[in-house]
PDB file of C-alpha atoms in Angstrom:
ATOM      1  CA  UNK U  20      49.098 -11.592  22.852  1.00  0.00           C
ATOM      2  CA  UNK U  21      49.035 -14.006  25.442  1.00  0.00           C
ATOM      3  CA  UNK U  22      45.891 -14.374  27.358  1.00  0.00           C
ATOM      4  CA  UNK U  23      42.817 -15.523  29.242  1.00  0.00           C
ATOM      5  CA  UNK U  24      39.142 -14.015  27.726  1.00  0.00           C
ATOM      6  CA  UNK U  25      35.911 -14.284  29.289  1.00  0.00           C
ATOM      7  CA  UNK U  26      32.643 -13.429  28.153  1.00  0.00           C
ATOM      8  CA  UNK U  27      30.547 -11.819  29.202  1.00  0.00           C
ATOM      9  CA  UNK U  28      32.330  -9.127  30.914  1.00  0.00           C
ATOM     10  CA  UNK U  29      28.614  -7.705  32.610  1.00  0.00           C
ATOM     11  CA  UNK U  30      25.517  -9.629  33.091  1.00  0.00           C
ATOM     12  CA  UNK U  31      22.389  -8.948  35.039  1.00  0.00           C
ATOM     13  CA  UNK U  32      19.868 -12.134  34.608  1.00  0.00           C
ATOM     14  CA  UNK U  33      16.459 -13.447  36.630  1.00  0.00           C
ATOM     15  CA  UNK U  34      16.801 -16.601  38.653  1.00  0.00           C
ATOM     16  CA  UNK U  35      16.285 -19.476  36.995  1.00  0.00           C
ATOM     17  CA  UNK U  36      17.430 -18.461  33.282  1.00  0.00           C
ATOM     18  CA  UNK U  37      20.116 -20.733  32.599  1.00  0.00           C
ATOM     19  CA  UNK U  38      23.430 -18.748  31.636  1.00  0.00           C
ATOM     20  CA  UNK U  39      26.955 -19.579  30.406  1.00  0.00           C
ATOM     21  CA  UNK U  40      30.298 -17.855  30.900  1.00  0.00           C
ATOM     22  CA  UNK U  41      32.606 -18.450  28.234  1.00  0.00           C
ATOM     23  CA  UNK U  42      36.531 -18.338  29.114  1.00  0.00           C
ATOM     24  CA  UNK U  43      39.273 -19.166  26.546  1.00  0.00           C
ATOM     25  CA  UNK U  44      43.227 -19.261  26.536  1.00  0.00           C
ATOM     26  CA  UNK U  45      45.841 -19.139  23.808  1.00  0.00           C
ATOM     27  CA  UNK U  46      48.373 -20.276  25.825  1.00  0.00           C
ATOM     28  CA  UNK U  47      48.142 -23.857  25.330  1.00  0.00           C
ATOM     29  CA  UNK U  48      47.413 -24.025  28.926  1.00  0.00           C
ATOM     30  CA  UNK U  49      46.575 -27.569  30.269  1.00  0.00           C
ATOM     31  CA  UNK U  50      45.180 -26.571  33.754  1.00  0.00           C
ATOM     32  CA  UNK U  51      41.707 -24.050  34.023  1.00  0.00           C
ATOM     33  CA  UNK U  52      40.159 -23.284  36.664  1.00  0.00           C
ATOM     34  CA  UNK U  53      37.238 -20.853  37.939  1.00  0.00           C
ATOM     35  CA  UNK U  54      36.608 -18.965  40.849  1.00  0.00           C
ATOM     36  CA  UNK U  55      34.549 -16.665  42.317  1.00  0.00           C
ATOM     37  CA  UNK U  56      35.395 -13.595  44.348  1.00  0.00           C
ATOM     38  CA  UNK U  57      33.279 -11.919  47.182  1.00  0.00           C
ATOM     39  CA  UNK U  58      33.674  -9.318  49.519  1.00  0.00           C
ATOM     40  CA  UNK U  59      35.500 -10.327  52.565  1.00  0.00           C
ATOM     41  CA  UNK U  60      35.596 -14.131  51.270  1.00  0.00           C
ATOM     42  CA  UNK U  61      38.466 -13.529  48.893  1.00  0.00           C
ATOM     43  CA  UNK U  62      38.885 -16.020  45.900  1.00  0.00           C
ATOM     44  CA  UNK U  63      37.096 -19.466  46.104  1.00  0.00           C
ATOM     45  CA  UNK U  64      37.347 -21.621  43.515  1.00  0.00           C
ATOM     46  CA  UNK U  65      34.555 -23.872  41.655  1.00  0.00           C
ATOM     47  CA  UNK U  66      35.745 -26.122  39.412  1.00  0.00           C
ATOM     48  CA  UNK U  67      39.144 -27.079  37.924  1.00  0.00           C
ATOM     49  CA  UNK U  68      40.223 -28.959  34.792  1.00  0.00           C
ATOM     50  CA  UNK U  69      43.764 -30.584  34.650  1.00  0.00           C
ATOM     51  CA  UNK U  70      43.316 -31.049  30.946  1.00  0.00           C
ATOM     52  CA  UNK U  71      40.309 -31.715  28.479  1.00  0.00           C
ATOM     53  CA  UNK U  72      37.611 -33.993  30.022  1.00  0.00           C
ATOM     54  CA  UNK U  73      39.163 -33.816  33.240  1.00  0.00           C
ATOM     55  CA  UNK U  74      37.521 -31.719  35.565  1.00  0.00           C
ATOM     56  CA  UNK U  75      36.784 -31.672  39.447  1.00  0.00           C
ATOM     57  CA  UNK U  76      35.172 -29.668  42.012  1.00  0.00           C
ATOM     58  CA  UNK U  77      36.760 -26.895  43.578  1.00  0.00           C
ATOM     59  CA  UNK U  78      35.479 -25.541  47.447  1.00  0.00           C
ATOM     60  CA  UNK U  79      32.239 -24.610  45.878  1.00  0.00           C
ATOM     61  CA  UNK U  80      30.812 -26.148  43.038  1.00  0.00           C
ATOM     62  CA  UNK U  81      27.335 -26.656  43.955  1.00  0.00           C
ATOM     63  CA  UNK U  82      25.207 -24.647  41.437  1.00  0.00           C
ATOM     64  CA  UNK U  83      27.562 -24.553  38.700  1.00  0.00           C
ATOM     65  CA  UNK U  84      28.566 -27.072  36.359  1.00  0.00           C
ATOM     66  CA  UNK U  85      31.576 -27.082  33.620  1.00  0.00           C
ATOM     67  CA  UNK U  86      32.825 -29.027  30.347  1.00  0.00           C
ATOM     68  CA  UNK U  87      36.301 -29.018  28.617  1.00  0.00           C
ATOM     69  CA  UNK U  88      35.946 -30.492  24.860  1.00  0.00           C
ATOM     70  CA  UNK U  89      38.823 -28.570  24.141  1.00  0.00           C
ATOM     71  CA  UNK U  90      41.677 -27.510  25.583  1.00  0.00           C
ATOM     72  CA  UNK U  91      41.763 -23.596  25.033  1.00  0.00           C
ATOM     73  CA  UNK U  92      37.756 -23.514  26.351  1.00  0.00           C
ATOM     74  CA  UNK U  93      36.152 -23.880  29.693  1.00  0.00           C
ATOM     75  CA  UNK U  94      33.001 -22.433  29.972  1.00  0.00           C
ATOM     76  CA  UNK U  95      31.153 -22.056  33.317  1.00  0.00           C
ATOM     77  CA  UNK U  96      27.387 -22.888  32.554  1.00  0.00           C
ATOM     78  CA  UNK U  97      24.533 -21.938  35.761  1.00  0.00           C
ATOM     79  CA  UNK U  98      21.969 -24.218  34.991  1.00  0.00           C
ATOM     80  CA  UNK U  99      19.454 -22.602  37.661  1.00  0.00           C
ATOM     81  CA  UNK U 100      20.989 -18.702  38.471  1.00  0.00           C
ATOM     82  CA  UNK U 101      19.852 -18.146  42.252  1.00  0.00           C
ATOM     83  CA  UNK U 102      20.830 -14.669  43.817  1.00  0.00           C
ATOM     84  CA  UNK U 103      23.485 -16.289  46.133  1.00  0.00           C
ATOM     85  CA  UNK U 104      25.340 -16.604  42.832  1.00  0.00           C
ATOM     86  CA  UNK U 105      25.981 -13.227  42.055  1.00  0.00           C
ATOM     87  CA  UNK U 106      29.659 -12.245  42.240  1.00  0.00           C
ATOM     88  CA  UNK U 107      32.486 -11.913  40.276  1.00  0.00           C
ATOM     89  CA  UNK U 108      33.666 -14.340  38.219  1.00  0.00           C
ATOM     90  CA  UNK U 109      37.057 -14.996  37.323  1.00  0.00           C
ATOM     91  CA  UNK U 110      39.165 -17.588  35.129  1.00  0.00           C
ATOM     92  CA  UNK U 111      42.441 -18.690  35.264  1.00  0.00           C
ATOM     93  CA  UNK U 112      44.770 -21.196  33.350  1.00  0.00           C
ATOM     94  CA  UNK U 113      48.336 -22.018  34.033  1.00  0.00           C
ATOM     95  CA  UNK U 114      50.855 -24.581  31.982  1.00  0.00           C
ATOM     96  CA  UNK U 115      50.411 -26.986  34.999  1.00  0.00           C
ATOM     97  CA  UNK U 116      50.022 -27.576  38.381  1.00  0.00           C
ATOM     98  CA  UNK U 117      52.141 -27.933  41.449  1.00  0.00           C
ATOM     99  CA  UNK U 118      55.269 -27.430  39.015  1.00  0.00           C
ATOM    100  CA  UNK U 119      57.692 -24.633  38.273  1.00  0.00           C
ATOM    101  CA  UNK U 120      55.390 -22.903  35.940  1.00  0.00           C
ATOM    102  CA  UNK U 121      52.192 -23.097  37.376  1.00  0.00           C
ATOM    103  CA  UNK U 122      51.439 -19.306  37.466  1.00  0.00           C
ATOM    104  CA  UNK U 123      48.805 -18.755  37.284  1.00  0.00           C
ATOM    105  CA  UNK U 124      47.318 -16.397  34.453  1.00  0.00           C
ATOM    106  CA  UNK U 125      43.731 -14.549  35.254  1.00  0.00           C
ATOM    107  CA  UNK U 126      40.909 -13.135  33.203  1.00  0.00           C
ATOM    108  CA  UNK U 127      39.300  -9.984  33.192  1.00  0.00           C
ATOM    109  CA  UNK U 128      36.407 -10.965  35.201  1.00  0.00           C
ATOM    110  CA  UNK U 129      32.871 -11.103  34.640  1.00  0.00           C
ATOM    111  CA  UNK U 130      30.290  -9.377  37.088  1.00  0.00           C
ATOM    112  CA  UNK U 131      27.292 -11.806  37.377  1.00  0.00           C
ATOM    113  CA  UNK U 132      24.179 -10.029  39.085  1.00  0.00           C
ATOM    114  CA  UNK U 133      21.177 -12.683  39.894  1.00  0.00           C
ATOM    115  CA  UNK U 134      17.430 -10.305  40.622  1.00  0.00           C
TER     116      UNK U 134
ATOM    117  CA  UNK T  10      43.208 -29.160  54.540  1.00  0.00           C
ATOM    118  CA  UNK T  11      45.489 -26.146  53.340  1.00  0.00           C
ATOM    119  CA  UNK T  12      44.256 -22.828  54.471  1.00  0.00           C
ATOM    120  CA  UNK T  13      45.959 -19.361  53.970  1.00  0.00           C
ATOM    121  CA  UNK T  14      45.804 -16.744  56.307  1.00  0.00           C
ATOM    122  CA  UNK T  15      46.590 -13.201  55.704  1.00  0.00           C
ATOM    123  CA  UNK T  16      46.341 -11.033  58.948  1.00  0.00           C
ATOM    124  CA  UNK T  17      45.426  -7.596  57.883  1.00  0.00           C
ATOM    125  CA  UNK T  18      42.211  -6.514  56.103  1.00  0.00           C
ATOM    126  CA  UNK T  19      42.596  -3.359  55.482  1.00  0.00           C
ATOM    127  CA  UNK T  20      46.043  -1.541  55.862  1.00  0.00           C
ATOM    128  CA  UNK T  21      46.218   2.467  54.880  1.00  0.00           C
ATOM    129  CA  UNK T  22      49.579   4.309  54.742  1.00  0.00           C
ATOM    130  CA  UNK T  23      50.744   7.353  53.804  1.00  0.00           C
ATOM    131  CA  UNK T  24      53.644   7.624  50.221  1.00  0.00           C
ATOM    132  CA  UNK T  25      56.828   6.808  50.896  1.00  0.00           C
ATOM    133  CA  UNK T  26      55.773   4.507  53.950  1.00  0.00           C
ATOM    134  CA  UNK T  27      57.172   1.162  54.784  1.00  0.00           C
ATOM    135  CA  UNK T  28      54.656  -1.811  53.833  1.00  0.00           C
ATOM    136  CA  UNK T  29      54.663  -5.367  55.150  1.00  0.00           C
ATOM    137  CA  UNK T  30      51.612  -7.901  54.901  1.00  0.00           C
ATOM    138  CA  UNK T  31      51.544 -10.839  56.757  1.00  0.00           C
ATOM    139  CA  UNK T  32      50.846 -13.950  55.311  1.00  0.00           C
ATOM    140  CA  UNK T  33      50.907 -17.473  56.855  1.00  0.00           C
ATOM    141  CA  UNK T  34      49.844 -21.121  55.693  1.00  0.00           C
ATOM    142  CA  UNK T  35      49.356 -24.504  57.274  1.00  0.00           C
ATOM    143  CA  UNK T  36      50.730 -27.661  55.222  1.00  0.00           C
ATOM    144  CA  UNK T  37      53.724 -29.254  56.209  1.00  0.00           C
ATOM    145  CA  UNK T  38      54.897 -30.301  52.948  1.00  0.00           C
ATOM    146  CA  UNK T  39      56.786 -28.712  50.112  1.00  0.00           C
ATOM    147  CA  UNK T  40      54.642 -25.430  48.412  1.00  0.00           C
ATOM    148  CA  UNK T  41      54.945 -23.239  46.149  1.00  0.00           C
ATOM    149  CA  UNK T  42      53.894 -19.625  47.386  1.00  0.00           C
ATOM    150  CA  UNK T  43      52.833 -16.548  45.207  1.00  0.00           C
ATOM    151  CA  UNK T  44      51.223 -13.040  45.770  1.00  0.00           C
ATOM    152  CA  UNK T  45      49.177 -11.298  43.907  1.00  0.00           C
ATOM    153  CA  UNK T  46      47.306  -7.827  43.326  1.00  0.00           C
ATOM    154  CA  UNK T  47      44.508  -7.213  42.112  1.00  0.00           C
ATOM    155  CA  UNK T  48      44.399  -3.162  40.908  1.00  0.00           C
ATOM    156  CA  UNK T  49      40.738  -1.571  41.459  1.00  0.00           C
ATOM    157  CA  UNK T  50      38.444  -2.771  38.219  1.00  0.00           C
ATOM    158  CA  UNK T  51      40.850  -5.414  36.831  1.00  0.00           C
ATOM    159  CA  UNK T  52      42.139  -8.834  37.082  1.00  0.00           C
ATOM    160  CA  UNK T  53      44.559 -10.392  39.208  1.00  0.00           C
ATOM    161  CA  UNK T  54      48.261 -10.068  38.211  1.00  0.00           C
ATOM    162  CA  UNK T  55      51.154 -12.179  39.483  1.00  0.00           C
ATOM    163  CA  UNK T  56      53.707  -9.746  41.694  1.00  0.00           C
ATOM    164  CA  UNK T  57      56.001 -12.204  42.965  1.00  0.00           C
ATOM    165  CA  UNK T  58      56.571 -16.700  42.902  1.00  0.00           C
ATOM    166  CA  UNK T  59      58.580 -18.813  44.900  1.00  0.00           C
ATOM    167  CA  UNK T  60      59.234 -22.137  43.840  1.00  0.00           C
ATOM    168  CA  UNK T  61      62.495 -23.003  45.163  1.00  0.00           C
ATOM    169  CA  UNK T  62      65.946 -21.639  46.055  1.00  0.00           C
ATOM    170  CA  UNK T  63      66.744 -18.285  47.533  1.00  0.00           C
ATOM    171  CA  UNK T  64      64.084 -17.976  49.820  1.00  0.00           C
ATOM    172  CA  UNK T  65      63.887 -14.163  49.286  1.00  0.00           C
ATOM    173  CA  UNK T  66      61.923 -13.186  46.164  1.00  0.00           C
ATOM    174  CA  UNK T  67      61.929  -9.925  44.217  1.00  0.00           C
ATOM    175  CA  UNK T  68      59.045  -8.955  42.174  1.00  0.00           C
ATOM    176  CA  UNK T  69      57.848  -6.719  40.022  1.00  0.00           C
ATOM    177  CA  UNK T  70      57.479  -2.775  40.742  1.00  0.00           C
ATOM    178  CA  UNK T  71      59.507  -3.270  43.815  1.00  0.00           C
ATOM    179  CA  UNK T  72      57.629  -5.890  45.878  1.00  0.00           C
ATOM    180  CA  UNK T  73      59.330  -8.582  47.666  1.00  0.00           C
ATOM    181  CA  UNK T  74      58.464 -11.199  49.415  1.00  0.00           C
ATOM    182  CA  UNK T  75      59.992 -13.362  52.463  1.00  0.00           C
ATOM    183  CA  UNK T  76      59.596 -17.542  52.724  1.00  0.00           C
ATOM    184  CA  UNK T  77      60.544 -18.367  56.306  1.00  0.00           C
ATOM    185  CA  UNK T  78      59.821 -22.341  56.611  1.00  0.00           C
ATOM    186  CA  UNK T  79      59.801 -22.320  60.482  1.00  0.00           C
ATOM    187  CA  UNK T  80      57.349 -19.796  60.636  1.00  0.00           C
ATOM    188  CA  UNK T  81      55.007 -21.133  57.432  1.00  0.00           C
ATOM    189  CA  UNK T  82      55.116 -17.506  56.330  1.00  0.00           C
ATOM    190  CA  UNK T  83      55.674 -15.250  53.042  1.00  0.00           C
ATOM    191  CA  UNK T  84      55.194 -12.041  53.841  1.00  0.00           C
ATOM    192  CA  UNK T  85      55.255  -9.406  51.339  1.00  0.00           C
ATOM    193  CA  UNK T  86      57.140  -6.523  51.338  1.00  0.00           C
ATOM    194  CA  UNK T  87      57.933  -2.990  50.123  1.00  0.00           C
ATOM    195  CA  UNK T  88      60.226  -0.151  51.619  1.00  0.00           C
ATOM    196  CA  UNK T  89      58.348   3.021  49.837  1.00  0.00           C
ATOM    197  CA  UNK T  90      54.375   2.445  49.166  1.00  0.00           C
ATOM    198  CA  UNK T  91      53.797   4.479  45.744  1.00  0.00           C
ATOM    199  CA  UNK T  92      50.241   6.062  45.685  1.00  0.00           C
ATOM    200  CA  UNK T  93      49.881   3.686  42.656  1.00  0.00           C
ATOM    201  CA  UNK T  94      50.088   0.315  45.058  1.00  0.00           C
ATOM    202  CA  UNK T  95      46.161   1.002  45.996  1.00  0.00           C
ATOM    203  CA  UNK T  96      45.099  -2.605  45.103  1.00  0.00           C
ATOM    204  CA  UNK T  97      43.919  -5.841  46.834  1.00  0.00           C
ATOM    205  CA  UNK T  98      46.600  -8.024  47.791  1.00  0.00           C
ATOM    206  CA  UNK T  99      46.268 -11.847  47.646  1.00  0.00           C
ATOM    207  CA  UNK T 100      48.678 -14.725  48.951  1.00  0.00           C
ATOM    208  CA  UNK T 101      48.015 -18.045  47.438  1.00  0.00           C
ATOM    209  CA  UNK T 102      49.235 -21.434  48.272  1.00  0.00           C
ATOM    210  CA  UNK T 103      49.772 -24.795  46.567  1.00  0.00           C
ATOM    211  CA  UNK T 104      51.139 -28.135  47.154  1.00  0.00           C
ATOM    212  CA  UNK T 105      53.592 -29.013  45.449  1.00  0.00           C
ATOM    213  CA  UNK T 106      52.198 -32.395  44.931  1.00  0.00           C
ATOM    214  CA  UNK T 107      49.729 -31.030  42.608  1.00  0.00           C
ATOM    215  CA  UNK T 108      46.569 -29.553  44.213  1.00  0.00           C
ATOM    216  CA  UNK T 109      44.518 -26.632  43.643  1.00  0.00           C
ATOM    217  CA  UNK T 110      45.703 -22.972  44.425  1.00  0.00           C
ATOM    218  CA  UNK T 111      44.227 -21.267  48.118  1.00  0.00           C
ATOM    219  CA  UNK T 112      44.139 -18.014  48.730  1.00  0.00           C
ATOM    220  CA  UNK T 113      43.843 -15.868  51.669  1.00  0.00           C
ATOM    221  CA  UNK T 114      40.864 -13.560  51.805  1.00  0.00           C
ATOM    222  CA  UNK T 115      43.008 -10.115  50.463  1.00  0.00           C
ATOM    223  CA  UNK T 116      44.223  -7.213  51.636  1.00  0.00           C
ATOM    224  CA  UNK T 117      42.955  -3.976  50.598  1.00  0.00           C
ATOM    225  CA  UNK T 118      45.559  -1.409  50.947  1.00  0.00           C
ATOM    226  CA  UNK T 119      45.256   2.210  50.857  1.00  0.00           C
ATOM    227  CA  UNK T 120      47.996   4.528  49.837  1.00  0.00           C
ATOM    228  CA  UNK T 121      47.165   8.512  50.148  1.00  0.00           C
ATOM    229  CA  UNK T 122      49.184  11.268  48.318  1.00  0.00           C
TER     230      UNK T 122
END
């Protein structure tokens, strides 16, 4: 089945404590990209990567970084969790972008909460 | 710098009631326009893409959506709101020159039985 995981799905952490978000396709997707959601802010997105080792900030990266080594994985790593961070996380990949099939294709989400 | 804007917040209708939700953008070029929901608990889900062509879109479950150029709009549509079509709603934007997706902030609607 075609599709975008991320893991964890739930996490509750202490500021500070680094963390990492794992997200994987199977779609042989070449573009990734997180974002995060908030009430009332609706989906801003954090970094992007138009194919492995190519990644660039999104509207608001500060406080998160990223890596693609390969092309199925993009994990979203907090090096320093602060409370402003909690939110819900989402990742996306699509074939390409700014083309005919650049749909894109979500994950489940994953509910960061930062005490 | 593209921005989306999607006028209502928060729209609450009975069954069998006529939805629209407005959706505009500002970039002059060439875009490609989508909308999606977003079901309570779970992910985002495409309804409807344009990319080119007819410049009315059908989607899935009924939705459709309307690309008027002059205006910079794609609003989405529906001509009997199913108690089921509770979800967020989301337009998104992109260049078609290859930059990142925008979307507007949502709308929440609200469908009672």
């Amino acid at each position: 089945e075609a599709q975008v995981t991320q893991n964890p799905r739930y996490l509750i952490t202490v500021t500070g404590k680094k963390l990492t978000v794992t997200c994987s396709q199977n779609m042989n997707h070449e573009y990734m990209s997180w974002y995060r959601q908030d009430p009332g802010l609706g989906l801003r997105q954090i970094y992007y990567s138009m194919n492995v080792e190519v990644t660039d900030k999104g509207d608001v990266p500060e406080g998160y970084k990223v890596s693609r080594k390969e092309k199925r994985n993009f994990p979203l790593i907090l090096e320093s969790p602060s409370p402003n961070q909690t939110s819900l996380y989402f990742c996306a990949s699509s074939l390409s972008l700014g083309g005919r099939y650049n749909e894109q294709f979500f994950g489940p989400g994953t509910r960061l909460t930062v005490l | 710098a593209q921005s989306v804007s999607q006028h209502n917040h928060h729209v609450i209708l009975s069954e069998a009631a006529s939805l629209e939700l407005g959706c505009n953008y500002s970039y002059g070029g060439t875009v490609n326009l989508f909308w999606y929901v977003q079901y309570p608990g779970q992910h985002l889900q495409l309804l409807l893409k344009y990319f080119s062509g007819d410049p009315l879109v059908k989607g899935i479950k009924g939705f459709e959506a309307e690309f008027i150029k002059s205006k910079f709009s794609f609003n989405l549509r529906k001509p009997s709101v199913q108690w089921s079509d509770t979800a967020e709603y989301f337009c998104a934007v992109n260049a078609k020159a290859g930059t990142a997706l925008i979307f507007g902030k949502g709308t929440t609607l609200s469908v009672s039985s």
